[in-house]
Tab-separated table of N, CA and C in Angstrom:
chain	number	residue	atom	x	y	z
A	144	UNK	N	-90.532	-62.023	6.922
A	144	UNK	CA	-89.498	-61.017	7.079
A	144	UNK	C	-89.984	-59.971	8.074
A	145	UNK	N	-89.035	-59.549	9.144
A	145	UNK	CA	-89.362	-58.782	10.059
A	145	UNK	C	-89.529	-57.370	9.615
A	146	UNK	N	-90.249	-56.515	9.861
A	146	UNK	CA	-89.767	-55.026	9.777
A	146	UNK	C	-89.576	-54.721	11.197
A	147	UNK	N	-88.328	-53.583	10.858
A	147	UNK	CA	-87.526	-52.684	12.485
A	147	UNK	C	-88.339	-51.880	12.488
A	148	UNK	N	-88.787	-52.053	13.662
A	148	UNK	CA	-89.704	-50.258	13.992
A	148	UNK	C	-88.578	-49.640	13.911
A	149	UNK	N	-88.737	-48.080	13.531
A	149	UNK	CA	-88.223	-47.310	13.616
A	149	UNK	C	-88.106	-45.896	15.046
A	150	UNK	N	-87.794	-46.075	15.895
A	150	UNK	CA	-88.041	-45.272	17.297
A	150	UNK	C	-88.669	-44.386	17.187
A	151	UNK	N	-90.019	-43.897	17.666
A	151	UNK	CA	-90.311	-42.451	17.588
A	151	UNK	C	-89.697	-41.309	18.280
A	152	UNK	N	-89.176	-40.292	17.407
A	152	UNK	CA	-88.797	-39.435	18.782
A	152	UNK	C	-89.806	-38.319	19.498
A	153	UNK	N	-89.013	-38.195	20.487
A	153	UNK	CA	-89.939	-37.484	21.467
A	153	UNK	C	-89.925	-35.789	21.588
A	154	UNK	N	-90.802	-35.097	21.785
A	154	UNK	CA	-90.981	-33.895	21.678
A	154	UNK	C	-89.610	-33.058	22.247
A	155	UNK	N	-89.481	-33.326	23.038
A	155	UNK	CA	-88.164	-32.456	23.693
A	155	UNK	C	-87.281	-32.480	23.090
A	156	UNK	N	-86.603	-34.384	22.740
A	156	UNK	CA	-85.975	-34.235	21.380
A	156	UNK	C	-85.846	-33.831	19.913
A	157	UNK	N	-87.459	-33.487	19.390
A	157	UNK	CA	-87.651	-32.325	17.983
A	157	UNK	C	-87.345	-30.882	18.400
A	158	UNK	N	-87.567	-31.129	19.712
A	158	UNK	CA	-87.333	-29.284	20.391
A	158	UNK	C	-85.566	-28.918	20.622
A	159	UNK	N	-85.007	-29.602	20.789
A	159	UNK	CA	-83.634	-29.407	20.221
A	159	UNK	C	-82.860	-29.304	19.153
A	160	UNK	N	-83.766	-30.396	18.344
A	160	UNK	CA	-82.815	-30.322	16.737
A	160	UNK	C	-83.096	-29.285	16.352
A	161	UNK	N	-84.683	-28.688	16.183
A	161	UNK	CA	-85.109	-27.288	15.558
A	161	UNK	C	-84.362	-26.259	16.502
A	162	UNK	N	-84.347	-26.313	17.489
A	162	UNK	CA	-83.193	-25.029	17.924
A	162	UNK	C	-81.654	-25.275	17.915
A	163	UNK	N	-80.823	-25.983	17.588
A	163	UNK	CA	-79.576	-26.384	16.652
A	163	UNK	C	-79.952	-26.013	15.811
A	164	UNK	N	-80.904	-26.185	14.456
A	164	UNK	CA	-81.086	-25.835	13.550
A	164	UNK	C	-81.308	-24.719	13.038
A	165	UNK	N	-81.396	-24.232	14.370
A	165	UNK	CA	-82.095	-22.329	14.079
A	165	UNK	C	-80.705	-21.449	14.575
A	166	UNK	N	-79.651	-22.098	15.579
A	166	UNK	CA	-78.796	-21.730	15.621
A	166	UNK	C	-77.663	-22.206	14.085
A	167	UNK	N	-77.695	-23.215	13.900
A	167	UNK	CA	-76.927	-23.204	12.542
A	167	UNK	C	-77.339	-22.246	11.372
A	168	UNK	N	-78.868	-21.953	11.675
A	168	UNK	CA	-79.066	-21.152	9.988
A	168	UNK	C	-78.425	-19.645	10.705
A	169	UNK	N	-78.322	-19.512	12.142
A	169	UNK	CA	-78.110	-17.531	12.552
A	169	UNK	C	-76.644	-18.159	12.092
A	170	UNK	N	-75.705	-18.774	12.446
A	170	UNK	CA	-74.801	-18.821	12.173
A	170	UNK	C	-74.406	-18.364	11.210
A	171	UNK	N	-74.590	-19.057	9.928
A	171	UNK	CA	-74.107	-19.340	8.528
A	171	UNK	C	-74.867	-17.668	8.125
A	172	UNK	N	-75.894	-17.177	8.336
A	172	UNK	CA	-76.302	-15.881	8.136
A	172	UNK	C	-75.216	-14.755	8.275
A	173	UNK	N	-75.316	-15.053	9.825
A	173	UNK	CA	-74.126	-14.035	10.085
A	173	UNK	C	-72.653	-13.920	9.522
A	174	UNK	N	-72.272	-15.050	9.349
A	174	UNK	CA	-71.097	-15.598	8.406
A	174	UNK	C	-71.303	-15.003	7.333
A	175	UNK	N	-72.132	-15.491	6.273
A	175	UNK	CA	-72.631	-14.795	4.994
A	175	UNK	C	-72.108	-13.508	5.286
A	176	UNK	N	-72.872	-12.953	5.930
A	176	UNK	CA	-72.757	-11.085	6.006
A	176	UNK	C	-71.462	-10.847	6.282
A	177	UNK	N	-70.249	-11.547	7.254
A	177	UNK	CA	-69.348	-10.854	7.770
A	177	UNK	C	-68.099	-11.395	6.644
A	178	UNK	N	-68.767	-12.153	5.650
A	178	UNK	CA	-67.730	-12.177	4.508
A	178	UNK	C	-67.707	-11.578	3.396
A	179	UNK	N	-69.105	-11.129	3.149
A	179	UNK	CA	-69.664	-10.129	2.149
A	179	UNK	C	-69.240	-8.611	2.523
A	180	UNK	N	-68.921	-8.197	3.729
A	180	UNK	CA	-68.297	-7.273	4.490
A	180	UNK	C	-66.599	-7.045	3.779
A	181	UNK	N	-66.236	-8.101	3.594
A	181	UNK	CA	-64.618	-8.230	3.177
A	181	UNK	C	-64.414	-8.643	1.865
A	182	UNK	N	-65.863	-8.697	1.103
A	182	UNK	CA	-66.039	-8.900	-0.776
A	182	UNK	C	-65.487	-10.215	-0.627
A	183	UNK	N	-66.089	-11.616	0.111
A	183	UNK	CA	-65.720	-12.556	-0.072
A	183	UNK	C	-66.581	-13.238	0.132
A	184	UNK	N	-66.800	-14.742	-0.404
A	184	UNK	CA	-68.168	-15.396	-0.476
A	184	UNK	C	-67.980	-15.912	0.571
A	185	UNK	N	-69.118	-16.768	1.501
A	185	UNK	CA	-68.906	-17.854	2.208
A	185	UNK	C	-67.892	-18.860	1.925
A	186	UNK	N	-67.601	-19.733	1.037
A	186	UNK	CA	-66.547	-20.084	1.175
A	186	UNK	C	-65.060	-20.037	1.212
A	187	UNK	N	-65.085	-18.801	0.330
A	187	UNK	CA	-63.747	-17.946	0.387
A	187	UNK	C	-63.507	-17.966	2.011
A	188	UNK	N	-64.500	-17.350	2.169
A	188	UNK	CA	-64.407	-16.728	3.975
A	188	UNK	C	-63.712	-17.910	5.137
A	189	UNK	N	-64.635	-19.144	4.666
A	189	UNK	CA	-64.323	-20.252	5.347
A	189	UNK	C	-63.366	-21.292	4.739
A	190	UNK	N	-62.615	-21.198	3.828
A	190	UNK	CA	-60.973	-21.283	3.192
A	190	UNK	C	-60.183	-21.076	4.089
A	191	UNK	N	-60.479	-19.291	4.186
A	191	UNK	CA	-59.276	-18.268	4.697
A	191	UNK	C	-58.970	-18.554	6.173
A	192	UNK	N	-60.273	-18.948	6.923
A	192	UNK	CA	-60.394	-19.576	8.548
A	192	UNK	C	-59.742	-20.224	8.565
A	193	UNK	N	-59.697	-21.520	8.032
A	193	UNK	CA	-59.208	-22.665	8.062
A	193	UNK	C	-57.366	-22.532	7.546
A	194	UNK	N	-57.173	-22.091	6.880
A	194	UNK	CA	-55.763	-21.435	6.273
A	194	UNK	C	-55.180	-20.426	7.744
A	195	UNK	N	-56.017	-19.816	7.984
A	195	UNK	CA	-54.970	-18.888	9.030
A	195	UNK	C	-54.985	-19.529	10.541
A	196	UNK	N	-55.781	-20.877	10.475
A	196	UNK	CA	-54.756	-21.813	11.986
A	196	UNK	C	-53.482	-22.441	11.611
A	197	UNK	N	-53.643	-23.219	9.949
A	197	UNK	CA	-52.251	-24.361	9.284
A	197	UNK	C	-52.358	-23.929	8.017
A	198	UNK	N	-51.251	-23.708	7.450
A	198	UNK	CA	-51.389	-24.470	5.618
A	198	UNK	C	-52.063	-25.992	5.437
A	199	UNK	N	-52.669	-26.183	4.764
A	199	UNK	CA	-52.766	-27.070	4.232
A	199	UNK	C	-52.968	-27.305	2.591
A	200	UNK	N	-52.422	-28.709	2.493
A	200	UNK	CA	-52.668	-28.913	1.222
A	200	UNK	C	-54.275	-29.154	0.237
A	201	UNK	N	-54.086	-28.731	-0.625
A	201	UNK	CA	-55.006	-29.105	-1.563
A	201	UNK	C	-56.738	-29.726	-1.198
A	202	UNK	N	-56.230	-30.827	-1.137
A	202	UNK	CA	-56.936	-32.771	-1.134
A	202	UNK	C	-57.462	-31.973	0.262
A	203	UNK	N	-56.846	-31.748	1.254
A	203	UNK	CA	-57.205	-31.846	2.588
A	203	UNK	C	-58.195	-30.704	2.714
A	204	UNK	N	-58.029	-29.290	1.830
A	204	UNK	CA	-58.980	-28.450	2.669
A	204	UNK	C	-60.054	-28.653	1.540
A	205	UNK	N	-60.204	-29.615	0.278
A	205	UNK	CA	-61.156	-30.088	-0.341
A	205	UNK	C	-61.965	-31.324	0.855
A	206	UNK	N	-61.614	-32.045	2.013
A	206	UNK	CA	-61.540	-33.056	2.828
A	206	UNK	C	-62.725	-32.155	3.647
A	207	UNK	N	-62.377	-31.016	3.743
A	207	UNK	CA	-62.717	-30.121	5.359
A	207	UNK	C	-63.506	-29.505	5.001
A	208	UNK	N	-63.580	-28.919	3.531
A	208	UNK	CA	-64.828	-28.053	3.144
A	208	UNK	C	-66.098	-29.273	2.748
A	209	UNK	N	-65.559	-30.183	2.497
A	209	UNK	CA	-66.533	-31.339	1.518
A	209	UNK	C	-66.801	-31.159	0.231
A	210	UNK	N	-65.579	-30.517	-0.389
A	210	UNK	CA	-66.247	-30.465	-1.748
A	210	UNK	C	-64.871	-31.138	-2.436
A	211	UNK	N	-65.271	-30.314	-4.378
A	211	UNK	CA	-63.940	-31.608	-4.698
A	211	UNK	C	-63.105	-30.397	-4.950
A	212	UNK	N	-61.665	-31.139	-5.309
A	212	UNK	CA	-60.349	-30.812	-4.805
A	212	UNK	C	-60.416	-29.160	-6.193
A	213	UNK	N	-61.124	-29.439	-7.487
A	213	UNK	CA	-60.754	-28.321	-8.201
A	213	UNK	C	-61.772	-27.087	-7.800
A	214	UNK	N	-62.478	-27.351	-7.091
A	214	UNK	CA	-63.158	-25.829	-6.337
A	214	UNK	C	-62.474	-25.378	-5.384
A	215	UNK	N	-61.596	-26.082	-4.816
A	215	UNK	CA	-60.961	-25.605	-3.704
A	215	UNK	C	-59.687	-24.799	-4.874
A	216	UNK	N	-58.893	-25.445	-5.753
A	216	UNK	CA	-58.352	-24.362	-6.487
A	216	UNK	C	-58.630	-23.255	-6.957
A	217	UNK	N	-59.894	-23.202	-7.239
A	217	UNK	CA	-60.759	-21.910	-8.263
A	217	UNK	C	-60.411	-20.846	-6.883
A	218	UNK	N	-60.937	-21.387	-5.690
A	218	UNK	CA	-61.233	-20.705	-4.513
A	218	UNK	C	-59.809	-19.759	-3.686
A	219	UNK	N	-58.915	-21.137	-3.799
A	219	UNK	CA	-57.511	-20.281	-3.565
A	219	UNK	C	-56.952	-19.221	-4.533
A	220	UNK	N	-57.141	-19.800	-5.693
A	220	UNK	CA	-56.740	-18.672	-6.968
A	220	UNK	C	-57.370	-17.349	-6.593
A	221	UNK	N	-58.572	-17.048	-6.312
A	221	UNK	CA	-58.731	-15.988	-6.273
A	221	UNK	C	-58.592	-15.480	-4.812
A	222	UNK	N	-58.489	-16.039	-4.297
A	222	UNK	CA	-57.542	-15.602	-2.774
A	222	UNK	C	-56.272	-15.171	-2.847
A	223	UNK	N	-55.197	-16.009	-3.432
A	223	UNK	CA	-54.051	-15.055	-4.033
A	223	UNK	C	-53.885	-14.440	-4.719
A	224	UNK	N	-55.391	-14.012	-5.933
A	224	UNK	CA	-54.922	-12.714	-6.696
A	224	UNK	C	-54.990	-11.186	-5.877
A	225	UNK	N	-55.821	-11.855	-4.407
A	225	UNK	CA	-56.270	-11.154	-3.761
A	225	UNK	C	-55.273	-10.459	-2.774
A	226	UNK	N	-53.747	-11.956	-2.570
A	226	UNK	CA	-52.886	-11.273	-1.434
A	226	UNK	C	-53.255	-11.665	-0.265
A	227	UNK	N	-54.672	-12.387	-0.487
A	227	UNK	CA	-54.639	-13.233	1.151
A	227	UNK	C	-54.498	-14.769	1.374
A	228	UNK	N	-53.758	-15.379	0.262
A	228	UNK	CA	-53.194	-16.604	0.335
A	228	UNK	C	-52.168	-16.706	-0.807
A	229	UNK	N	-51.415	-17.854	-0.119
A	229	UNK	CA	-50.201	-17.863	-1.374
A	229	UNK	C	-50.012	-19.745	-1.429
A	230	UNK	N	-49.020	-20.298	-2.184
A	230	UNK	CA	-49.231	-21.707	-2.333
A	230	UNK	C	-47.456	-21.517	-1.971
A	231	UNK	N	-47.167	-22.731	-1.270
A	231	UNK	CA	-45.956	-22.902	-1.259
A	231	UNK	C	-45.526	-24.716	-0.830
A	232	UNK	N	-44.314	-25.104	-1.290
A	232	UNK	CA	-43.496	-26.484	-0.956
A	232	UNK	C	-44.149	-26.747	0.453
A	233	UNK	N	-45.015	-27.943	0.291
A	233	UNK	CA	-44.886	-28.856	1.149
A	233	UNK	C	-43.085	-29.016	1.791
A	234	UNK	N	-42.638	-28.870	2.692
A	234	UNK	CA	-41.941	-28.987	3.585
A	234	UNK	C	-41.547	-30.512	3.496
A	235	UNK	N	-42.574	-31.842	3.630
A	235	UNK	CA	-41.913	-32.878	3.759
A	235	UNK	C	-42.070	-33.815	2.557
A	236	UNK	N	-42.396	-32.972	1.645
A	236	UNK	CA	-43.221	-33.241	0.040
A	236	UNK	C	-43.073	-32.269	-0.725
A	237	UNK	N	-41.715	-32.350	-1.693
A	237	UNK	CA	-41.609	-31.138	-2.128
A	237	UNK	C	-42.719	-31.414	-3.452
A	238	UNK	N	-43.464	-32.302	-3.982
A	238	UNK	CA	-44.376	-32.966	-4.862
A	238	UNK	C	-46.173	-31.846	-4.430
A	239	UNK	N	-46.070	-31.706	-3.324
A	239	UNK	CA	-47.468	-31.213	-2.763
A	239	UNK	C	-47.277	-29.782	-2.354
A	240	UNK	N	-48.039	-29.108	-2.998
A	240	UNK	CA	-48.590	-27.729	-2.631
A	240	UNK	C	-49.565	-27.731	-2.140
A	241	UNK	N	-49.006	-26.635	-0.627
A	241	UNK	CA	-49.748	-25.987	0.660
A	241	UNK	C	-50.314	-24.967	0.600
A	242	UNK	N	-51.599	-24.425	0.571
A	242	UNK	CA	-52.217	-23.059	0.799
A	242	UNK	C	-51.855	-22.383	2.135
A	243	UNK	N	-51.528	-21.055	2.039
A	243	UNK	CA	-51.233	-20.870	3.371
A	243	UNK	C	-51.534	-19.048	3.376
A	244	UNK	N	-52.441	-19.085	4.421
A	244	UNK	CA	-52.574	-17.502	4.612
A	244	UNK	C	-51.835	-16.789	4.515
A	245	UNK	N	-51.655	-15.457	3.842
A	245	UNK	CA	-50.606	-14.126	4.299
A	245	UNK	C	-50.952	-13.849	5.482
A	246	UNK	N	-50.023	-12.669	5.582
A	246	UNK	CA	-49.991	-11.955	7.047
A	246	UNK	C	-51.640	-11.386	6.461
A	247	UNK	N	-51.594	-10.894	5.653
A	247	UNK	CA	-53.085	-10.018	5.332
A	247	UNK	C	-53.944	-10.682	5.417
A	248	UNK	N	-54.198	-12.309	4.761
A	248	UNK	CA	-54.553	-13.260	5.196
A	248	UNK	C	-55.293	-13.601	6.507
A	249	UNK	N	-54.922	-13.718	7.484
A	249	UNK	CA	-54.735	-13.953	8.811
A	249	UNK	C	-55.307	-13.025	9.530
A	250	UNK	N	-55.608	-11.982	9.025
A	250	UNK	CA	-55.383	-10.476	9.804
A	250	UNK	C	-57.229	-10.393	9.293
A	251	UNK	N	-57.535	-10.501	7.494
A	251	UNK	CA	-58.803	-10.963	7.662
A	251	UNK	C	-59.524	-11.577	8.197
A	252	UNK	N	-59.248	-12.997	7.924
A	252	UNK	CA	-59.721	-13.960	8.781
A	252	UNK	C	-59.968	-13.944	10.473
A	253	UNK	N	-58.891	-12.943	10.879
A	253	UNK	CA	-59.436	-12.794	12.014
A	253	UNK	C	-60.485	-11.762	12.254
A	254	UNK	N	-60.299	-10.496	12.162
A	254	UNK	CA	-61.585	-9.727	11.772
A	254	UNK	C	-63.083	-10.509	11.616
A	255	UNK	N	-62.831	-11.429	10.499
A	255	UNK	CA	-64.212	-12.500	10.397
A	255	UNK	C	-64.500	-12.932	11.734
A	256	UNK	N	-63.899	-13.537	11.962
A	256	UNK	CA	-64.242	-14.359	13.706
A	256	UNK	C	-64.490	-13.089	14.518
A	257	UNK	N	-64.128	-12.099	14.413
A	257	UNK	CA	-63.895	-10.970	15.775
A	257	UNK	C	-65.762	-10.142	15.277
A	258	UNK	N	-65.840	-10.789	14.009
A	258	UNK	CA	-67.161	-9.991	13.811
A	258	UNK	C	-68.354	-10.663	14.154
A	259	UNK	N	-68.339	-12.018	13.999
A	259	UNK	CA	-69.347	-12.799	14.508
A	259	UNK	C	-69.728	-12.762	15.987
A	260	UNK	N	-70.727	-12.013	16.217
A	260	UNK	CA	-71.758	-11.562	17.287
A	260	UNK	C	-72.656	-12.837	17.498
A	261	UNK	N	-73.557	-13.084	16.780
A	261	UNK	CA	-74.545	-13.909	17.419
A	261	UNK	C	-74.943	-14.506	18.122
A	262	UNK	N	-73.694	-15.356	18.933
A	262	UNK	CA	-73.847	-16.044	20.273
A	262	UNK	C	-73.143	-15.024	21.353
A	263	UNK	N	-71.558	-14.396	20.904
A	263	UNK	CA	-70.881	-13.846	22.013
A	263	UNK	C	-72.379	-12.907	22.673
A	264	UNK	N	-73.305	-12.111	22.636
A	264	UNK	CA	-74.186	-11.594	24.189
A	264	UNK	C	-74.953	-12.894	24.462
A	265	UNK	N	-75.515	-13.736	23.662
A	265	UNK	CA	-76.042	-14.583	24.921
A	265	UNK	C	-75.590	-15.877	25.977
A	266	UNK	N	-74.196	-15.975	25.015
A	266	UNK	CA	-73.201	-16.609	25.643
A	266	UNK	C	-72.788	-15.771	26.794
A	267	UNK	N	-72.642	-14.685	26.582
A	267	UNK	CA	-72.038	-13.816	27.740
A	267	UNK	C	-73.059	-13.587	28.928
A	268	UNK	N	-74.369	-13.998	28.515
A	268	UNK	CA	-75.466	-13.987	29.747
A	268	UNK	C	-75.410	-15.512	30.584
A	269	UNK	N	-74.353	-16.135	30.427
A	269	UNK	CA	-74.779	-17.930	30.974
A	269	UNK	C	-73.116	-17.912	31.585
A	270	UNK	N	-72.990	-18.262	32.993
A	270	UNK	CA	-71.939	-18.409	33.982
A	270	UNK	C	-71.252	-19.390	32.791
A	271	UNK	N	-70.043	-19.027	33.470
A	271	UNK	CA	-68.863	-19.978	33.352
A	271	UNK	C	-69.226	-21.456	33.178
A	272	UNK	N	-69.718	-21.787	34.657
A	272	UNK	CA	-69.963	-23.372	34.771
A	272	UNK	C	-71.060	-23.509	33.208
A	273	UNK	N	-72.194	-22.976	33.124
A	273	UNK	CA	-73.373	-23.129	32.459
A	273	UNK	C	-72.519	-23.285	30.670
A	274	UNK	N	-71.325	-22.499	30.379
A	274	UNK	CA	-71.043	-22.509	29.448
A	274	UNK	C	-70.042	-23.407	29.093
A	275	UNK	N	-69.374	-24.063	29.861
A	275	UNK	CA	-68.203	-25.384	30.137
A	275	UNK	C	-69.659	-26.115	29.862
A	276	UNK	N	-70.672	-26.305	30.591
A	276	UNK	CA	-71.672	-27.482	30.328
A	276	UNK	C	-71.935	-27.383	28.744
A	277	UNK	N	-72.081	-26.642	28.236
A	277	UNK	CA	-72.817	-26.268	27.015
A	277	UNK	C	-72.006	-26.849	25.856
A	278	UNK	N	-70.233	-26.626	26.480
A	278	UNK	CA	-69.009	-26.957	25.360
A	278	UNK	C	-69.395	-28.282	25.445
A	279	UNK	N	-69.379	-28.577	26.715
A	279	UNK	CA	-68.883	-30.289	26.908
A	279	UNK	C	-69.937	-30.920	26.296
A	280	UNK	N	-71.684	-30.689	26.461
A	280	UNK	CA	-72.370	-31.463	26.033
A	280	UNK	C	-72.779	-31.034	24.323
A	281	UNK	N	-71.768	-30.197	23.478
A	281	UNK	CA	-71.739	-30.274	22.286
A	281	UNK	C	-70.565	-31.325	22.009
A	282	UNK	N	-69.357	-31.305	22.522
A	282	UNK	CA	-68.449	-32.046	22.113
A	282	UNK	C	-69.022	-33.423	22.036
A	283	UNK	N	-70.081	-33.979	23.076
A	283	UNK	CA	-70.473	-35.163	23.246
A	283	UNK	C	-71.204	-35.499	22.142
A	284	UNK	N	-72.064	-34.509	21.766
A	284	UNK	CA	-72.762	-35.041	20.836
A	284	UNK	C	-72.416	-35.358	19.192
A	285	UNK	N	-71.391	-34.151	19.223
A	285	UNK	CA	-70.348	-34.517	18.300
A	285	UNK	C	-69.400	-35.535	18.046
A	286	UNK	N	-69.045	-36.011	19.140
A	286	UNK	CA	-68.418	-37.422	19.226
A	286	UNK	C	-66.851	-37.384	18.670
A	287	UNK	N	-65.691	-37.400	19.233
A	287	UNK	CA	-64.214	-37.662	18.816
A	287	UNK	C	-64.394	-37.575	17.320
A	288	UNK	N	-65.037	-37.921	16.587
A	288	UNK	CA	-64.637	-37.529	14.528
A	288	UNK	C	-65.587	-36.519	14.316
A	289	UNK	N	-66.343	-36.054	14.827
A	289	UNK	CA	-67.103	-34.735	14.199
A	289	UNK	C	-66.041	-33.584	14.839
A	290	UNK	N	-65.484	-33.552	16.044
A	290	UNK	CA	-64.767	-32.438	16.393
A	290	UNK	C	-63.669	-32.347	15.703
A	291	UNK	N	-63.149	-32.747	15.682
A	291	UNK	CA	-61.749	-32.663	14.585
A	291	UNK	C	-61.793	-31.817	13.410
A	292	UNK	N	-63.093	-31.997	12.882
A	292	UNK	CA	-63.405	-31.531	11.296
A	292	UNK	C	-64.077	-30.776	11.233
């Protein structure tokens, strides 16, 4: 029976994942803080994001967060005791209820995004072209089903 080597990788390539990796943990940091700012946990926070582009139902923003479908209820519940989400008729399913941001809603959620600093100055130090390169060769690596989600 054969064994597959397994590829070694190469230094330049550990020198990227650890700096992705160091940009994902400033991320989620800064996130943390700019939802704790608005008395809302990380996921509350990242619910309410996702709610103030579409409603969606249930199943789906259990799909998008990765978790299961009754945390995503616990999570909306206290978002609408809050006034920044409400549940309403699926439109082409009157059977399925949609979460869907309020105006107040929306108005948080944006604030959240408008507060996250961490990249906007050093993004803002790298040209145009340098930062189109930067989108494009994340989208790549992400590949058509990681961007979507």
């Amino acid at each position: 029976m054969a064994t597959q080597k397994t590829p070694r990788i190469d230094p330049l390539t550990l020198e990227v994942v650890e700096l992705i990796g160091t940009v994902v943990a400033r991320y989620h940091e800064e996130y943390e803080d700019a939802a704790a700012e608005h008395a809302l946990t990380g996921a509350q926070a990242r619910l309410l994001s996702l709610l103030s582009l579409e409603p969606l139902p249930m199943r789906r923003l259990a799909q998008k967060l990765k978790c299961e479908p009754s945390n995503v209820t616990g999570i909306v519940d206290r978002l609408e005791t809050r006034g920044l989400v409400e549940r309403r008729p699926d439109p082409t399913d009157r059977r399925v209820k949609l979460a869907a941001a309020t105006t107040e809603g929306r108005q948080v959620a944006r604030s959240l995004r408008d507060s996250l600093r961490f990249a906007r100055e050093p993004l803002a130090g790298l040209s145009d072209e340098e930062r189109l390169s930067l989108r494009d060769l994340l989208r790549r690596m992400l590949g058509a089903d990681g961007y979507d989600d």
